[in-house]
PDB file of C-alpha atoms and ligand atoms in Angstrom:
ATOM      1  CA  UNK A 178     -49.271  46.925 -56.651  1.00 76.00           C
ATOM      2  CA  UNK A 179     -48.295  51.370 -57.655  1.00 94.00           C
ATOM      3  CA  UNK A 180     -49.360  51.723 -60.556  1.00 98.00           C
ATOM      4  CA  UNK A 181     -51.116  54.248 -62.814  1.00 98.00           C
ATOM      5  CA  UNK A 182     -53.908  53.264 -64.383  1.00 98.00           C
ATOM      6  CA  UNK A 183     -54.868  50.224 -61.549  1.00 98.00           C
ATOM      7  CA  UNK A 184     -55.569  53.893 -59.925  1.00 98.00           C
ATOM      8  CA  UNK A 185     -57.084  55.507 -62.485  1.00 98.00           C
ATOM      9  CA  UNK A 186     -59.699  52.031 -62.941  1.00 98.00           C
ATOM     10  CA  UNK A 187     -59.822  52.156 -58.761  1.00 98.00           C
ATOM     11  CA  UNK A 188     -60.590  55.672 -59.207  1.00 97.00           C
ATOM     12  CA  UNK A 189     -58.384  56.599 -56.096  1.00 97.00           C
ATOM     13  CA  UNK A 190     -57.227  58.895 -59.270  1.00 98.00           C
ATOM     14  CA  UNK A 191     -59.717  61.282 -61.778  1.00 98.00           C
ATOM     15  CA  UNK A 192     -59.701  60.684 -65.283  1.00 98.00           C
ATOM     16  CA  UNK A 193     -62.777  61.137 -67.830  1.00 98.00           C
ATOM     17  CA  UNK A 194     -64.346  58.168 -69.468  1.00 98.00           C
ATOM     18  CA  UNK A 195     -65.668  57.669 -72.331  1.00 98.00           C
ATOM     19  CA  UNK A 196     -65.900  53.776 -72.547  1.00 98.00           C
ATOM     20  CA  UNK A 197     -66.156  50.661 -70.124  1.00 98.00           C
ATOM     21  CA  UNK A 198     -66.867  47.620 -69.749  1.00 98.00           C
ATOM     22  CA  UNK A 199     -66.223  44.521 -67.201  1.00 98.00           C
ATOM     23  CA  UNK A 200     -63.062  43.974 -68.453  1.00 98.00           C
ATOM     24  CA  UNK A 201     -62.147  47.383 -70.023  1.00 98.00           C
ATOM     25  CA  UNK A 202     -61.583  50.820 -69.190  1.00 98.00           C
ATOM     26  CA  UNK A 203     -60.783  54.461 -71.962  1.00 98.00           C
ATOM     27  CA  UNK A 204     -60.192  57.753 -70.774  1.00 98.00           C
ATOM     28  CA  UNK A 205     -58.588  60.879 -72.546  1.00 98.00           C
ATOM     29  CA  UNK A 206     -54.299  61.156 -72.313  1.00 98.00           C
ATOM     30  CA  UNK A 207     -54.172  63.889 -70.305  1.00 98.00           C
ATOM     31  CA  UNK A 208     -51.784  65.253 -73.053  1.00 98.00           C
ATOM     32  CA  UNK A 209     -53.878  64.386 -76.236  1.00 98.00           C
ATOM     33  CA  UNK A 210     -51.523  64.025 -79.477  1.00 97.00           C
ATOM     34  CA  UNK A 211     -54.338  64.236 -82.108  1.00 97.00           C
ATOM     35  CA  UNK A 212     -57.880  65.863 -81.951  1.00 97.00           C
ATOM     36  CA  UNK A 213     -59.060  62.896 -80.158  1.00 98.00           C
ATOM     37  CA  UNK A 214     -56.563  60.833 -78.041  1.00 98.00           C
ATOM     38  CA  UNK A 215     -57.723  57.972 -75.638  1.00 98.00           C
ATOM     39  CA  UNK A 216     -55.453  55.475 -73.413  1.00 98.00           C
ATOM     40  CA  UNK A 217     -57.212  52.121 -74.031  1.00 99.00           C
ATOM     41  CA  UNK A 218     -56.976  49.654 -71.111  1.00 99.00           C
ATOM     42  CA  UNK A 219     -57.601  46.560 -69.020  1.00 98.00           C
ATOM     43  CA  UNK A 220     -59.234  46.275 -65.910  1.00 98.00           C
ATOM     44  CA  UNK A 221     -56.240  43.117 -64.710  1.00 98.00           C
ATOM     45  CA  UNK A 222     -53.075  44.887 -64.992  1.00 98.00           C
ATOM     46  CA  UNK A 223     -50.352  42.995 -67.163  1.00 98.00           C
ATOM     47  CA  UNK A 224     -46.705  45.677 -67.177  1.00 98.00           C
ATOM     48  CA  UNK A 225     -46.850  45.813 -70.979  1.00 98.00           C
ATOM     49  CA  UNK A 226     -47.450  43.887 -74.121  1.00 98.00           C
ATOM     50  CA  UNK A 227     -43.518  42.438 -74.152  1.00 98.00           C
ATOM     51  CA  UNK A 228     -45.594  40.572 -70.696  1.00 98.00           C
ATOM     52  CA  UNK A 229     -48.428  39.245 -73.054  1.00 98.00           C
ATOM     53  CA  UNK A 230     -49.253  35.766 -72.608  1.00 98.00           C
ATOM     54  CA  UNK A 231     -51.096  32.432 -73.710  1.00 98.00           C
ATOM     55  CA  UNK A 232     -52.406  33.168 -69.694  1.00 98.00           C
ATOM     56  CA  UNK A 233     -53.406  37.113 -69.830  1.00 98.00           C
ATOM     57  CA  UNK A 234     -54.258  37.821 -72.948  1.00 98.00           C
ATOM     58  CA  UNK A 235     -57.666  37.609 -73.450  1.00 98.00           C
ATOM     59  CA  UNK A 236     -57.472  40.802 -71.272  1.00 98.00           C
ATOM     60  CA  UNK A 237     -55.731  42.191 -74.564  1.00 98.00           C
ATOM     61  CA  UNK A 238     -58.382  40.277 -76.342  1.00 98.00           C
ATOM     62  CA  UNK A 239     -60.949  41.916 -75.247  1.00 98.00           C
ATOM     63  CA  UNK A 240     -59.033  45.431 -75.901  1.00 98.00           C
ATOM     64  CA  UNK A 241     -59.472  44.948 -79.729  1.00 98.00           C
ATOM     65  CA  UNK A 242     -63.018  43.804 -79.093  1.00 98.00           C
ATOM     66  CA  UNK A 243     -64.234  47.233 -77.028  1.00 98.00           C
ATOM     67  CA  UNK A 244     -62.266  49.817 -79.385  1.00 98.00           C
ATOM     68  CA  UNK A 245     -64.781  49.417 -82.179  1.00 98.00           C
ATOM     69  CA  UNK A 246     -66.756  51.022 -79.086  1.00 98.00           C
ATOM     70  CA  UNK A 247     -65.086  53.429 -78.001  1.00 98.00           C
ATOM     71  CA  UNK A 248     -63.995  54.939 -81.770  1.00 98.00           C
ATOM     72  CA  UNK A 249     -68.251  54.859 -82.403  1.00 98.00           C
ATOM     73  CA  UNK A 250     -68.145  56.492 -79.107  1.00 98.00           C
ATOM     74  CA  UNK A 251     -65.033  58.792 -79.476  1.00 98.00           C
ATOM     75  CA  UNK A 252     -67.028  60.304 -83.638  1.00 98.00           C
ATOM     76  CA  UNK A 253     -64.358  58.575 -84.999  1.00 98.00           C
ATOM     77  CA  UNK A 254     -66.567  58.017 -88.251  1.00 97.00           C
ATOM     78  CA  UNK A 255     -62.838  58.366 -91.390  1.00 97.00           C
ATOM     79  CA  UNK A 256     -60.904  55.901 -89.097  1.00 98.00           C
ATOM     80  CA  UNK A 257     -57.886  55.918 -86.412  1.00 98.00           C
ATOM     81  CA  UNK A 258     -54.263  54.443 -84.793  1.00 97.00           C
ATOM     82  CA  UNK A 259     -53.926  52.244 -82.014  1.00 98.00           C
ATOM     83  CA  UNK A 260     -50.143  52.746 -81.182  1.00 98.00           C
ATOM     84  CA  UNK A 261     -49.198  50.660 -77.595  1.00 98.00           C
ATOM     85  CA  UNK A 262     -45.511  51.696 -76.864  1.00 98.00           C
ATOM     86  CA  UNK A 263     -43.756  49.015 -75.006  1.00 98.00           C
ATOM     87  CA  UNK A 264     -39.923  49.512 -72.914  1.00 98.00           C
ATOM     88  CA  UNK A 265     -37.354  51.912 -72.790  1.00 98.00           C
ATOM     89  CA  UNK A 266     -36.500  52.670 -76.844  1.00 97.00           C
ATOM     90  CA  UNK A 267     -40.581  52.622 -76.741  1.00 97.00           C
ATOM     91  CA  UNK A 268     -41.249  55.225 -74.539  1.00 97.00           C
ATOM     92  CA  UNK A 269     -43.425  53.573 -72.387  1.00 98.00           C
ATOM     93  CA  UNK A 270     -43.916  56.561 -69.764  1.00 98.00           C
ATOM     94  CA  UNK A 271     -46.252  53.547 -67.823  1.00 98.00           C
ATOM     95  CA  UNK A 272     -46.419  50.301 -66.944  1.00 98.00           C
ATOM     96  CA  UNK A 273     -50.046  49.152 -67.285  1.00 98.00           C
ATOM     97  CA  UNK A 274     -50.778  47.531 -70.945  1.00 98.00           C
ATOM     98  CA  UNK A 275     -52.435  50.666 -73.058  1.00 98.00           C
ATOM     99  CA  UNK A 276     -53.558  50.903 -76.223  1.00 98.00           C
ATOM    100  CA  UNK A 277     -52.938  55.311 -77.753  1.00 98.00           C
ATOM    101  CA  UNK A 278     -56.072  55.536 -79.961  1.00 98.00           C
ATOM    102  CA  UNK A 279     -56.304  58.604 -82.037  1.00 98.00           C
ATOM    103  CA  UNK A 280     -57.952  60.004 -84.690  1.00 98.00           C
ATOM    104  CA  UNK A 281     -60.756  62.995 -85.991  1.00 97.00           C
ATOM    105  CA  UNK A 282     -57.815  64.303 -88.480  1.00 97.00           C
ATOM    106  CA  UNK A 283     -55.515  62.172 -90.592  1.00 96.00           C
ATOM    107  CA  UNK A 284     -52.901  61.220 -88.728  1.00 96.00           C
ATOM    108  CA  UNK A 285     -48.667  61.529 -90.242  1.00 95.00           C
ATOM    109  CA  UNK A 286     -48.106  58.913 -91.913  1.00 93.00           C
ATOM    110  CA  UNK A 287     -44.118  57.862 -90.568  1.00 88.00           C
ATOM    111  CA  UNK A 288     -44.200  57.205 -86.904  1.00 75.00           C
ATOM    112  CA  UNK A 289     -40.527  57.011 -86.274  1.00 70.00           C
TER     113      UNK A 289
HETATM  114  P1  LIG B 342     -47.114  55.938 -73.062  1.00 82.17           P
HETATM  115  O1  LIG B 342     -46.001  56.926 -72.938  1.00 82.17           O
HETATM  116  O2  LIG B 342     -47.135  55.461 -74.682  1.00 82.17           O
HETATM  117  O3  LIG B 342     -46.573  54.981 -72.006  1.00 82.17           O
HETATM  118  O4  LIG B 342     -48.229  56.923 -72.970  1.00 82.17           O
HETATM  119  C1  LIG B 342     -48.732  57.007 -70.966  1.00 82.17           C
HETATM  120  C2  LIG B 342     -49.602  58.208 -71.670  1.00 82.17           C
HETATM  121  O5  LIG B 342     -50.274  58.759 -70.664  1.00 82.17           O
HETATM  122  C3  LIG B 342     -49.671  59.160 -71.336  1.00 82.17           C
HETATM  123  O6  LIG B 342     -49.496  60.235 -73.600  1.00 82.17           O
HETATM  124  C4  LIG B 342     -49.924  60.440 -70.521  1.00 82.17           C
HETATM  125  O7  LIG B 342     -49.909  61.736 -71.245  1.00 82.17           O
HETATM  126  C5  LIG B 342     -50.444  59.422 -70.640  1.00 82.17           C
HETATM  127  N1  LIG B 342     -51.233  60.086 -69.044  1.00 82.17           N
HETATM  128  C6  LIG B 342     -50.237  60.443 -68.005  1.00 82.17           C
HETATM  129  N2  LIG B 342     -50.986  60.387 -66.845  1.00 82.17           N
HETATM  130  C7  LIG B 342     -51.753  60.496 -67.038  1.00 82.17           C
HETATM  131  C8  LIG B 342     -53.307  60.534 -66.118  1.00 82.17           C
HETATM  132  N3  LIG B 342     -53.590  61.211 -64.999  1.00 82.17           N
HETATM  133  N4  LIG B 342     -54.459  60.739 -66.749  1.00 82.17           N
HETATM  134  C9  LIG B 342     -54.201  60.547 -68.375  1.00 82.17           C
HETATM  135  N5  LIG B 342     -53.128  60.042 -69.130  1.00 82.17           N
HETATM  136  C10 LIG B 342     -52.633  60.195 -68.900  1.00 82.17           C
HETATM  137 ZN1  LIG B 343     -51.861  48.159 -63.636  1.00 82.17          ZN
END
């Protein structure tokens, strides 16, 4: 499958890893929008939040179970934001579900 994030998980494309377990990989966003900007992804391919089903939702659970450890690894002791963009209107550019973990400063209250 021609998926950028599957290739990052496979080590075929380099990334700056901040956390990894059996189910989840987390790495620095190449174009950070905050002092800390990490992408947390499941190792199994799901295209977006719009493709989550009862059959594959455990992958998303694993991501959220890992997020506190990822945040800790990034030194986020005062809170953070988790965002997932979906489809055209959500400006999703990579079609492998990913959760932006943003922090390191107080983030703006509005997003849209
Ligand atoms: P989205 O726009 O929600 O699909 O987010 C995709 C994110 O992936 C963007 O924030 C990009 O900066 C980031 N990105 C794209 N290519 C890479 C890469 N090779 N390594 C790390 N982050 C990337
Ligand atoms: Zn993928």
